[in-house]
Coordinates of C-alpha atoms in Angstrom, one line a residue:
M1 CA -133.8 37.8 -69.8
F2 CA -132.3 34.4 -70.7
P3 CA -131.1 32.4 -73.9
S4 CA -132.6 29.7 -75.6
S5 CA -131.8 26.0 -76.8
A6 CA -132.8 25.2 -80.5
I7 CA -136.7 23.9 -79.6
D8 CA -138.1 22.2 -82.9
G9 CA -135.8 24.0 -85.0
L10 CA -135.9 27.5 -83.4
D11 CA -132.2 29.2 -82.1
P12 CA -133.4 32.2 -80.6
E13 CA -130.3 34.7 -79.9
P14 CA -129.3 34.3 -76.8
E15 CA -129.8 37.1 -74.1
S16 CA -128.2 36.7 -70.7
D17 CA -125.8 34.2 -69.0
D18 CA -128.2 32.8 -66.3
L19 CA -131.7 31.1 -67.3
F20 CA -132.0 29.0 -70.1
V21 CA -135.4 27.6 -71.4
R22 CA -134.9 24.1 -73.3
Q23 CA -136.8 20.8 -73.8
V24 CA -137.6 18.6 -70.7
E25 CA -135.5 15.6 -71.4
R26 CA -135.7 12.3 -69.0
R27 CA -133.2 12.9 -66.2
D28 CA -135.8 16.4 -65.9
R29 CA -138.1 13.9 -63.9
D30 CA -137.9 14.4 -60.4
A31 CA -136.7 17.9 -60.5
L32 CA -139.4 18.0 -62.6
I33 CA -141.6 16.6 -59.8
A34 CA -140.3 18.6 -57.0
L35 CA -140.8 21.5 -58.8
F36 CA -144.7 20.9 -59.6
T37 CA -145.4 19.4 -56.3
E38 CA -143.5 22.8 -54.1
A39 CA -144.9 25.3 -56.6
H40 CA -148.2 24.5 -56.2
T41 CA -148.3 24.0 -52.4
A42 CA -151.9 24.3 -51.0
P43 CA -151.8 27.7 -48.5
D44 CA -151.9 25.4 -45.4
G45 CA -148.7 24.2 -46.3
T46 CA -150.1 20.9 -47.6
P47 CA -147.9 19.8 -50.8
A48 CA -149.5 19.4 -54.2
T49 CA -148.6 15.3 -54.3
S50 CA -151.5 15.2 -57.5
V51 CA -150.0 17.5 -58.9
G52 CA -146.5 15.9 -58.8
W53 CA -147.9 12.5 -59.7
W54 CA -149.2 14.3 -63.0
V55 CA -145.6 15.0 -64.3
Q56 CA -144.5 11.2 -63.3
D57 CA -146.7 9.4 -65.9
L58 CA -146.1 12.1 -68.0
F59 CA -142.2 10.2 -67.6
G60 CA -143.6 7.0 -66.8
R61 CA -147.3 6.0 -68.4
P62 CA -146.6 8.2 -71.8
H63 CA -149.1 10.3 -73.0
P64 CA -150.3 9.7 -76.2
T65 CA -150.1 13.0 -78.3
V66 CA -147.3 15.0 -76.0
S67 CA -144.0 15.0 -76.1
F68 CA -141.1 16.0 -74.8
S69 CA -141.3 19.0 -77.6
E70 CA -144.0 20.2 -75.9
M71 CA -142.4 20.2 -72.6
L72 CA -140.9 23.4 -71.8
V73 CA -138.1 23.8 -69.0
A74 CA -136.3 26.9 -67.3
E75 CA -133.2 26.5 -65.8
D76 CA -131.3 28.5 -63.8
L77 CA -126.9 27.6 -65.0
R78 CA -126.0 28.7 -62.0
T79 CA -127.4 26.7 -60.1
G80 CA -128.7 23.4 -62.7
A81 CA -132.2 24.1 -60.7
L82 CA -135.6 23.9 -63.0
V83 CA -137.2 26.8 -61.8
S84 CA -140.1 27.1 -64.7
S85 CA -141.9 24.9 -66.5
L86 CA -145.1 24.7 -69.2
M87 CA -146.5 22.2 -71.4
M88 CA -148.8 22.1 -74.1
I89 CA -151.1 18.9 -74.9
P90 CA -151.9 18.0 -78.9
Q91 CA -155.7 17.1 -79.5
T92 CA -158.8 17.1 -82.1
W93 CA -161.9 19.0 -81.6
C94 CA -164.2 18.6 -83.7
Y95 CA -166.8 21.4 -85.1
D96 CA -170.0 20.0 -85.9
G97 CA -168.2 17.6 -88.0
V98 CA -165.1 19.0 -88.6
P99 CA -161.9 17.8 -87.1
L100 CA -160.0 21.2 -86.2
K101 CA -156.9 20.7 -84.4
V102 CA -156.0 22.4 -81.2
N103 CA -153.3 22.4 -78.3
C104 CA -154.4 23.0 -74.5
L105 CA -151.8 24.8 -72.0
E106 CA -151.5 22.6 -69.3
L107 CA -149.4 22.0 -66.3
G108 CA -147.4 25.6 -66.3
A109 CA -144.9 25.7 -62.6
T110 CA -143.0 28.6 -61.4
R111 CA -140.7 28.3 -58.0
P112 CA -141.4 32.2 -56.5
E113 CA -137.8 33.9 -56.6
Y114 CA -138.2 33.2 -59.8
R115 CA -141.7 34.9 -60.8
R116 CA -142.1 37.7 -62.5
R117 CA -139.6 37.6 -65.0
G118 CA -140.9 36.4 -67.8
L119 CA -140.6 33.1 -68.1
M120 CA -143.8 32.2 -68.3
S121 CA -144.4 34.3 -71.4
R122 CA -141.2 33.2 -73.0
Q123 CA -142.1 28.9 -72.8
L124 CA -145.2 30.1 -74.2
E125 CA -143.9 32.6 -77.0
L126 CA -142.1 29.0 -77.8
L127 CA -144.7 26.7 -77.5
L128 CA -147.2 29.1 -79.4
E129 CA -144.6 28.2 -82.4
G130 CA -144.5 25.4 -82.3
S131 CA -148.1 24.8 -82.3
A132 CA -148.2 26.9 -85.8
R133 CA -145.9 25.1 -87.4
R134 CA -148.2 22.1 -86.4
G135 CA -151.3 23.9 -88.2
E136 CA -152.7 23.6 -84.9
L137 CA -156.4 26.2 -85.7
I138 CA -156.6 27.1 -82.0
Q139 CA -154.8 27.2 -78.9
A140 CA -156.4 27.0 -76.1
Q141 CA -156.5 27.3 -71.8
T142 CA -159.1 26.7 -68.9
D143 CA -157.4 29.3 -66.4
I144 CA -157.3 32.5 -65.9
L145 CA -153.4 33.3 -66.3
Y146 CA -151.8 36.4 -66.8
F147 CA -150.0 36.4 -69.7
Q148 CA -153.0 35.3 -72.0
R149 CA -154.3 38.9 -73.2
G150 CA -150.9 40.1 -74.6
F151 CA -150.7 36.1 -76.7
G152 CA -154.2 37.0 -77.4
Y153 CA -155.9 34.2 -75.4
L154 CA -160.1 35.8 -75.0
P155 CA -162.5 34.7 -73.0
V156 CA -165.3 32.8 -75.5
M157 CA -167.4 30.6 -75.2
T158 CA -168.6 27.9 -71.6
Q159 CA -166.2 25.9 -71.2
R160 CA -167.7 23.5 -67.8
A161 CA -170.7 24.5 -66.0
G162 CA -172.8 22.3 -64.0
R163 CA -176.1 21.7 -61.4
G164 CA -176.4 19.4 -58.5
G165 CA -178.5 18.1 -55.8
H166 CA -179.0 16.2 -52.9
A167 CA -179.0 12.7 -53.4
R168 CA -182.2 12.7 -50.7
E169 CA -184.4 14.2 -53.1
L170 CA -184.3 11.7 -55.7
P171 CA -186.7 9.4 -56.8
P172 CA -187.0 6.0 -54.7
V173 CA -185.6 2.6 -56.2
P174 CA -189.0 1.3 -58.4
S175 CA -190.6 -1.7 -56.6
G176 CA -189.1 -4.4 -59.0
G177 CA -185.1 -2.8 -58.3
E178 CA -182.4 -0.6 -60.2
P179 CA -182.8 -0.7 -63.7
V180 CA -179.5 -0.4 -64.1
R181 CA -176.1 -0.8 -62.6
V182 CA -173.0 0.4 -63.1
R183 CA -169.3 -0.8 -63.8
P184 CA -166.1 0.3 -64.0
G185 CA -165.0 0.9 -67.9
S186 CA -162.4 -1.5 -69.7
A187 CA -160.3 -1.8 -72.7
A188 CA -163.3 -3.9 -74.2
D189 CA -165.5 -1.1 -73.8
I190 CA -164.0 1.5 -76.0
P191 CA -165.9 0.7 -79.3
L192 CA -169.0 1.2 -77.1
L193 CA -167.8 4.8 -76.0
T194 CA -166.5 5.2 -79.2
E195 CA -170.4 4.8 -80.3
L196 CA -171.3 6.6 -76.9
D197 CA -169.5 10.1 -78.1
D198 CA -170.5 9.5 -82.0
R199 CA -174.3 10.2 -80.4
M200 CA -173.2 13.1 -78.3
R201 CA -171.9 14.9 -81.1
R202 CA -175.0 15.2 -83.3
R203 CA -176.5 17.7 -80.0
V204 CA -173.8 19.3 -79.7
L205 CA -171.5 22.1 -81.6
L206 CA -167.8 21.8 -80.0
S207 CA -166.1 18.6 -78.6
C208 CA -163.1 16.8 -78.0
L209 CA -162.8 13.0 -80.8
R210 CA -160.7 10.5 -79.0
D211 CA -159.4 7.3 -81.0
E212 CA -158.2 4.3 -79.7
A213 CA -155.0 5.4 -77.8
Q214 CA -156.4 8.0 -76.1
W215 CA -159.5 6.0 -75.1
T216 CA -156.9 3.4 -73.3
Y217 CA -155.8 6.6 -71.8
E218 CA -158.4 7.5 -70.5
L219 CA -159.2 4.0 -68.9
S220 CA -155.2 2.8 -67.5
G221 CA -153.1 6.2 -68.1
R222 CA -152.8 7.8 -65.6
S223 CA -152.4 6.6 -61.7
P224 CA -154.5 6.9 -58.8
G225 CA -153.2 9.8 -57.6
H226 CA -152.8 11.6 -60.6
M227 CA -154.5 15.1 -60.3
M228 CA -156.6 14.9 -63.7
R229 CA -157.4 11.5 -63.1
S230 CA -161.8 10.1 -63.7
E231 CA -162.9 6.9 -63.5
I232 CA -165.1 6.3 -67.0
L233 CA -168.6 3.5 -65.4
I234 CA -170.4 2.0 -67.9
V235 CA -173.8 1.5 -67.3
E236 CA -176.0 -1.8 -67.9
S237 CA -178.5 -3.0 -68.3
S238 CA -180.4 -6.5 -68.6
T239 CA -179.9 -6.6 -72.1
G240 CA -175.9 -5.5 -71.6
P241 CA -174.1 -2.2 -71.2
V242 CA -176.4 1.3 -72.8
G243 CA -173.8 3.9 -71.5
Y244 CA -171.4 5.3 -69.7
L245 CA -170.3 8.1 -66.6
L246 CA -167.3 9.8 -66.3
L247 CA -167.2 10.0 -62.6
G248 CA -164.7 12.6 -61.8
Y249 CA -164.0 16.7 -63.6
G250 CA -163.2 15.8 -67.2
G251 CA -160.1 16.8 -67.0
I252 CA -161.5 20.2 -65.1
P253 CA -159.7 20.7 -61.6
S254 CA -162.4 21.8 -59.8
H255 CA -161.9 21.1 -55.9
P256 CA -162.8 22.2 -54.1
I257 CA -166.4 22.7 -56.0
P258 CA -166.4 26.4 -56.2
H259 CA -169.3 28.9 -54.6
W260 CA -172.5 27.8 -55.8
L261 CA -173.9 30.6 -54.1
P262 CA -171.5 34.3 -53.0
G263 CA -170.1 33.4 -50.2
L264 CA -171.9 30.1 -49.3
E265 CA -169.8 26.6 -50.2
C266 CA -171.1 23.9 -51.2
P267 CA -171.6 21.5 -49.1
E268 CA -168.7 18.0 -48.9
P269 CA -168.5 15.8 -50.4
V270 CA -170.5 15.1 -53.1
V271 CA -170.4 12.7 -56.5
S272 CA -169.2 14.7 -59.1
V273 CA -170.0 13.6 -62.7
A274 CA -168.0 14.9 -65.9
G275 CA -169.7 12.9 -68.8
F276 CA -173.1 10.8 -69.3
E277 CA -174.0 9.5 -72.2
L278 CA -176.5 6.3 -72.9
L279 CA -177.4 5.2 -76.0
S280 CA -180.3 5.5 -78.4
G281 CA -183.4 4.2 -77.5
V282 CA -182.5 3.4 -73.5
S283 CA -184.8 5.4 -71.1
W284 CA -183.3 8.8 -69.9
W285 CA -186.1 8.9 -67.6
E286 CA -185.0 5.8 -65.8
V287 CA -181.4 5.9 -65.8
V288 CA -180.8 8.7 -64.5
P289 CA -182.1 8.3 -61.2
S290 CA -180.7 4.8 -60.2
V291 CA -177.5 5.9 -61.3
L292 CA -177.3 9.1 -59.1
R293 CA -178.7 6.8 -56.3
Q294 CA -176.5 3.9 -56.5
L295 CA -173.7 6.5 -56.7
T296 CA -174.4 8.3 -53.7
A297 CA -175.3 5.6 -51.9
G298 CA -171.2 4.1 -51.4
G299 CA -170.0 1.0 -52.1
E300 CA -170.6 0.6 -55.9
I301 CA -167.5 1.9 -57.0
E302 CA -164.2 1.2 -55.9
G303 CA -162.8 4.9 -53.4
H304 CA -166.0 5.2 -53.6
D305 CA -167.1 3.2 -50.3
K306 CA -169.3 5.9 -48.1
P307 CA -172.8 7.3 -48.4
M308 CA -172.8 11.4 -50.3
D309 CA -176.0 13.1 -49.9
G310 CA -174.7 15.5 -52.8
Y311 CA -174.0 14.9 -56.5
M312 CA -172.4 18.0 -59.2
L313 CA -173.1 16.4 -62.7
W314 CA -170.6 18.7 -64.4
L315 CA -172.2 18.2 -68.2
G316 CA -172.2 21.7 -69.1
T317 CA -175.2 24.4 -70.1
Q318 CA -177.3 22.0 -71.6
H319 CA -177.8 17.6 -71.5
P320 CA -180.8 15.2 -70.7
A321 CA -179.9 14.8 -67.3
Y322 CA -180.9 17.9 -66.5
D323 CA -184.3 17.8 -68.1
V324 CA -185.0 14.2 -66.1
L325 CA -184.0 16.0 -62.6
S326 CA -185.4 18.8 -63.4
D327 CA -186.8 21.2 -60.4
L328 CA -184.5 18.7 -58.3
L329 CA -181.3 20.6 -59.7
V330 CA -181.2 23.1 -56.5
R331 CA -176.6 23.9 -57.0
N332 CA -176.0 26.1 -60.6
P333 CA -172.4 26.8 -59.2
P334 CA -170.8 30.1 -61.3
H335 CA -169.4 29.0 -64.7
I336 CA -165.5 28.8 -65.8
G337 CA -164.4 29.9 -69.2
W338 CA -162.6 28.4 -72.1
F339 CA -160.1 31.2 -73.0
L340 CA -159.7 30.7 -77.3
R341 CA -156.9 32.0 -79.4
V342 CA -157.1 31.9 -82.9
P343 CA -154.3 33.4 -84.7
D344 CA -155.5 32.6 -88.4
K345 CA -159.6 32.8 -88.4
A346 CA -159.7 33.1 -92.0
A347 CA -157.9 29.7 -92.3
L348 CA -160.7 28.2 -89.4
L349 CA -163.3 30.3 -91.2
Q350 CA -161.8 28.4 -94.5
E351 CA -161.9 25.0 -92.3
I352 CA -165.8 24.8 -91.5
R353 CA -166.3 26.5 -94.9
P354 CA -168.6 23.3 -95.7
V355 CA -170.4 23.5 -92.2
L356 CA -171.2 27.8 -92.9
E357 CA -172.9 26.5 -96.5
Q358 CA -175.1 23.8 -94.9
R359 CA -177.2 26.5 -92.8
L360 CA -177.8 28.0 -95.2
I361 CA -179.4 25.7 -97.0
G362 CA -183.7 26.0 -97.3
T363 CA -183.7 29.5 -95.4
A364 CA -183.3 32.5 -97.2
A365 CA -179.9 32.3 -97.7
E366 CA -179.7 29.9 -99.7
S367 CA -177.9 30.0 -103.1
F368 CA -176.8 33.4 -101.4
T369 CA -174.6 35.4 -104.2
G370 CA -172.1 38.0 -102.9
E371 CA -169.7 39.1 -100.1
L372 CA -169.9 39.3 -96.4
R373 CA -167.2 41.6 -95.5
I374 CA -166.3 41.3 -91.3
H375 CA -165.1 44.9 -89.9
L376 CA -163.0 43.5 -86.2
Y377 CA -161.3 47.0 -85.6
H378 CA -157.6 45.9 -85.7
H379 CA -158.0 43.9 -89.5
G380 CA -161.3 42.8 -91.6
L381 CA -162.2 39.6 -93.2
S382 CA -164.0 38.9 -96.5
L383 CA -166.3 36.3 -97.3
R384 CA -167.1 36.3 -100.4
F385 CA -170.6 33.6 -102.1
E386 CA -171.2 32.0 -105.2
A387 CA -175.2 30.8 -105.2
G388 CA -174.9 29.7 -101.8
K389 CA -170.8 28.2 -102.0
L390 CA -168.1 29.9 -100.5
F391 CA -165.2 31.5 -102.7
G392 CA -163.3 33.2 -100.5
I393 CA -162.1 33.7 -97.2
G394 CA -159.3 36.1 -96.4
P395 CA -158.6 39.1 -95.6
W396 CA -160.2 42.7 -96.1
P397 CA -157.2 44.9 -96.3
A398 CA -159.7 48.0 -96.6
H399 CA -161.4 47.6 -93.5
S400 CA -163.1 50.5 -91.9
R401 CA -166.5 50.7 -90.0
R402 CA -168.5 52.2 -92.5
G403 CA -167.6 50.6 -95.1
S404 CA -168.8 46.9 -93.7
D405 CA -171.7 45.5 -93.6
A406 CA -171.0 44.2 -90.0
S407 CA -167.8 45.5 -87.8
L408 CA -167.5 43.9 -84.3
P409 CA -164.6 43.3 -81.7
E410 CA -162.5 39.8 -81.9
Q411 CA -164.1 38.5 -79.0
M412 CA -167.1 38.3 -80.5
F413 CA -166.4 37.0 -83.3
L414 CA -165.0 33.7 -81.9
Q415 CA -168.9 34.0 -79.7
L416 CA -170.0 33.9 -82.5
I417 CA -168.3 31.1 -84.6
F418 CA -168.3 29.0 -81.1
G419 CA -171.9 29.2 -80.7
H420 CA -171.6 30.6 -77.5
A421 CA -174.5 33.6 -78.3
T422 CA -176.6 34.5 -80.8
W423 CA -176.1 38.1 -82.5
D424 CA -178.7 39.4 -81.1
E425 CA -177.5 38.5 -77.8
L426 CA -174.2 39.4 -78.4
A427 CA -175.4 43.7 -80.1
P428 CA -177.4 44.6 -77.2
A429 CA -175.0 44.0 -74.4
F430 CA -171.8 45.1 -76.5
P431 CA -172.9 48.7 -78.2
D432 CA -169.3 48.2 -80.4
C433 CA -171.4 44.8 -82.4
R434 CA -172.8 46.6 -85.9
L435 CA -175.1 45.3 -88.3
Q436 CA -174.8 47.5 -90.9
T437 CA -176.5 46.2 -94.5
R438 CA -179.1 43.7 -95.6
T439 CA -175.9 41.3 -96.1
A440 CA -175.4 40.8 -92.9
R441 CA -179.1 41.1 -91.2
L442 CA -179.9 37.8 -93.7
L443 CA -176.6 36.2 -93.0
L444 CA -174.7 36.9 -89.6
P445 CA -178.4 34.8 -87.3
L446 CA -177.8 31.7 -90.4
L447 CA -174.1 31.5 -90.5
F448 CA -173.9 31.4 -86.9
P449 CA -176.3 30.0 -84.9
R450 CA -176.2 29.5 -81.1
G451 CA -175.1 25.6 -80.1
T452 CA -173.6 24.3 -77.2
S453 CA -170.3 21.7 -76.2
S454 CA -169.2 19.9 -74.4
I455 CA -165.3 19.4 -74.4
W456 CA -164.2 16.6 -72.1
P457 CA -160.3 18.1 -73.1
L458 CA -157.5 15.9 -73.3
I459 CA -155.3 16.2 -70.5

């Protein structure tokens, strides 16, 4: 075990003399670059230079939300070597119009000879304490890491889903030429990007909010070699800008592209699009094929000079581009999930209370008065309604399955909250999900309908 320095007000008791967990300091830059480059070396021995660039940019191109207080390192006091590191990235997600404080767990590494000694778990413990003090209701991660279950991270909803096809099967160029062109985005496009992002939120349940500083970071805050660097492209018609594309993986490591059929690798190279939005009144039918023709042709965008036969659209489970391309989308790789940790579910429900109340308007539960008691096996929740308004959300100390209106595991409840599945979809697959009263049969499907999400996380 190991002692920890005072981190964000913490001052744990020392436990041994060899390993020391502390906040990252500016003097750690070169040692951290080496740690991540070496720890993430590919199986063939290729150093992970793109991860090294990620670390270097955190020192040379400051992140808009991350400070050294969200970056921890374990130091071997016998040698002075940095042997493990982990960080969190604070951000704001939007739940049907309600902003929520979130952090994403990212950029972890431990030298092989120091693994299985609890270094990652200790760093995560300290980072979670800092997250709680900042009032972040949700902690998220995208990878299946060994410690996620012990700390309450649960697979809750789809994080990355995509469809793909072949450029040679796209419709031909119209006789009048391409209806739009694409160009690199710039700081002058931030008002347009903000407008397009707001428009996207009208059709999705959950998304990531960005302010001007964060859009600036996405446009120019990462070096070309950065592992998470994506390219924002602007779609222009003869009348001016009409949309944007995110070329890359949108903060989601996806290279090489995962198997899209068991045992068969998706052919490379392909163009990967992680975001695609158009202004109201612009024809998806015309723009989608035009953009993909240009991207796969090569030469239009810096760094993409050679023609590519394939394209992948990492646009979630639903998107207008999928509807346009329809049966041309022959690639359907496996989904990857978000692992979410919500330690105070009552606080989350209280935060999204306006959304829950709105969902009852115009339904049979409008102006409902009564109590909804939910048994989550290890604890319970009570939601008290008066004339359709939520006047009380809190613990149900006497929770029991027989005394509840509904009982289900925490993971399934979170899947309901975040729109991943409806009750009718969960109940047949998980026998522990039970509706036990007319109150629950009325309210739960109305309070928690299915909803697609489009989360391009701030990384």
